[in-house]
């Protein structure tokens, strides 16, 4: 069953932001639809600036979409009142890309993780303290470090704090926006393992936004590829990686550097003229759609 | 053959209130003419400081505290600043990670490429325009005739990096140091820039020192690899040997942690965190994370041991006094680096996590 359904999501950024030439409104997200099943890890990949982060932020209404619908357990989040949205946010969380800037540097780790519980007025002081210690253990941090400040942690540990905070309210859906790209090579695998373990333990559903396509192939059940604000291809990871259909997906997959000095590669260079912007998604294999 | 560059026992420290921080610690390597050396390692392992040391661009509180940097037979550390500027111009050039900060926003890209050509006396002002267009075409900039009037902010990230490469090539260097030249770019653009670098290499017989943390990039472009950890080069060898028979537990761990295998399976992570330079553990800096650690590891930092043709590793497992049985752990998973021809030396462990 679908936990989350995104329907015809559109987000325009206006000229007043001054970011765009000619004063035209640019559709950062341009009619995007997909659904995520309970327990799934759904991957969102694509060029820098193609609208992945904007899509994720619109789903939680951290920015207001221009139009469309985001259904969570069947209800349209975009129609929620303020108080209803506040309650819904307990169930939907986001972990940001940068473990360095996303934590308040003046707050002790304990407070950072406790804050969502305080905001949502959950539990007594003692209950909250126990919950924070439990969350620390859950993400593999030592409770001895509860009173440290963010700068006293390594990048991987900071990402764990962000994760503990996101899990404090027992969400069922977590958006992971590039959760490991800022981490050291030897630390990325640790955090990825933790994410997979937590998913099993807590039956979480993930929207996983990432650049590392090898990682996406490894952990995602289904994948959507974004190009200039639109989904150009979507399907089961196995099918999409084995037989990409859209010219952009093909170029993207062929560009992944292969960690094998003997691998022969056939690089496909994207010819923008080969992309038909008006093509609609067509099913080309079971559950696998491409705009070709 | 005389190497083009030989870095010998280079040590670069940062003099901080708490003491001297060894960012680059007794580093030795060579680059042959036309060769590409991939320098890999985690954030803070000393890759950029190594590059800056070679160019003599380390700023205080940093300083080169020891060693030699021999380029075409001359020790760069003994040159006066005027001669060093000539080397920076005509011998070695450096490409930075972030092209936006390295380009000057108030000059057109054409002017900036022309400047590089004129300063190094390659062309006169009158010939500059044609030479710039030719160079921009060489780095496959689309429509170079009209692009020379553009300012950096009018170009995409990939196009800016092409301009940087054009500037780096303007003085026909024999060595280019590229510090994470594709890290800020999309994979599709990264692939194009790597193709371009490879192309330029064969066209101009360039040697390349390529700094990256992406093992995929290394596999694609490097002839040889040096792996840095906490300021030291812990393993070095031909690219095929490093990927097929890695001998240092850290190199093995890095290769094993690349996502692969059955989807959804746990990755083989390296346990623990990278040590801080001001709190290095005694002995081998990798020892708190090493699945193979044994008695000598916490005594002295290990020396380089020869572990294969042209391959060395700083790891006591390879000391001649240590039995071959020690190099293979019971129950080790030989999935990565497995090669029947090297037998026991290829063990790769399921790293605890
Ligand atoms: N607050 C904003 N105001 C104006 N434009 C914005 C804003 N946020 C994003 N954009 C623009 O919207 C587009 C999509 O941006 P978004 O951050 O969603 O991309 P992304 O796919 O997450 O890229 P990346 O992979 O680089 O993180 C870009 O062109 C971006 O410049
Ligand atoms: N200006 C400085 N002052 C003090 N310490 C410095 C300075 N510059 C670098 N360092 C230290 O030197 C060490 C090596 O840094 P370096 O920039 O060479 O790392 P790197 O391997 O290039 O990492 P990255 O992959 O993040 O670019 C780091 O631990 C850093 O703390
Ligand atoms: S010297 Fe010891 S601790 Fe260091 S890498 Fe080798 S076995 Fe591991
Ligand atoms: Mg983003
Ligand atoms: Mg660096």
PDB file of N, CA and C and ligand atoms in Angstrom, chain A residues 52-53 97 177-178 209, ligand 4:
ATOM      1  N   UNK A  52      15.386  17.947  -6.811  1.00  0.00           N
ATOM      2  CA  UNK A  52      15.227  16.864  -5.842  1.00  0.00           C
ATOM      3  C   UNK A  52      14.951  17.400  -4.438  1.00  0.00           C
ATOM      4  N   UNK A  53      15.807  18.314  -3.977  1.00  0.00           N
ATOM      5  CA  UNK A  53      15.630  18.870  -2.631  1.00  0.00           C
ATOM      6  C   UNK A  53      14.312  19.631  -2.540  1.00  0.00           C
ATOM      7  N   UNK A  97      21.562  17.182   4.306  1.00  0.00           N
ATOM      8  CA  UNK A  97      22.820  16.769   3.701  1.00  0.00           C
ATOM      9  C   UNK A  97      24.036  17.047   4.578  1.00  0.00           C
ATOM     10  N   UNK A 177      18.112  13.576   2.658  1.00  0.00           N
ATOM     11  CA  UNK A 177      18.624  14.378   1.545  1.00  0.00           C
ATOM     12  C   UNK A 177      20.146  14.306   1.551  1.00  0.00           C
ATOM     13  N   UNK A 178      20.708  13.485   0.686  1.00  0.00           N
ATOM     14  CA  UNK A 178      22.156  13.301   0.603  1.00  0.00           C
ATOM     15  C   UNK A 178      22.760  13.049   1.986  1.00  0.00           C
ATOM     16  N   UNK A 209      17.428  10.814  -1.292  1.00  0.00           N
ATOM     17  CA  UNK A 209      17.924  11.702  -2.349  1.00  0.00           C
ATOM     18  C   UNK A 209      19.439  11.570  -2.382  1.00  0.00           C
TER      19      UNK A 209
HETATM   20 MG1  LIG C   4      19.646  19.063  -3.292  1.00  0.00          MG
END
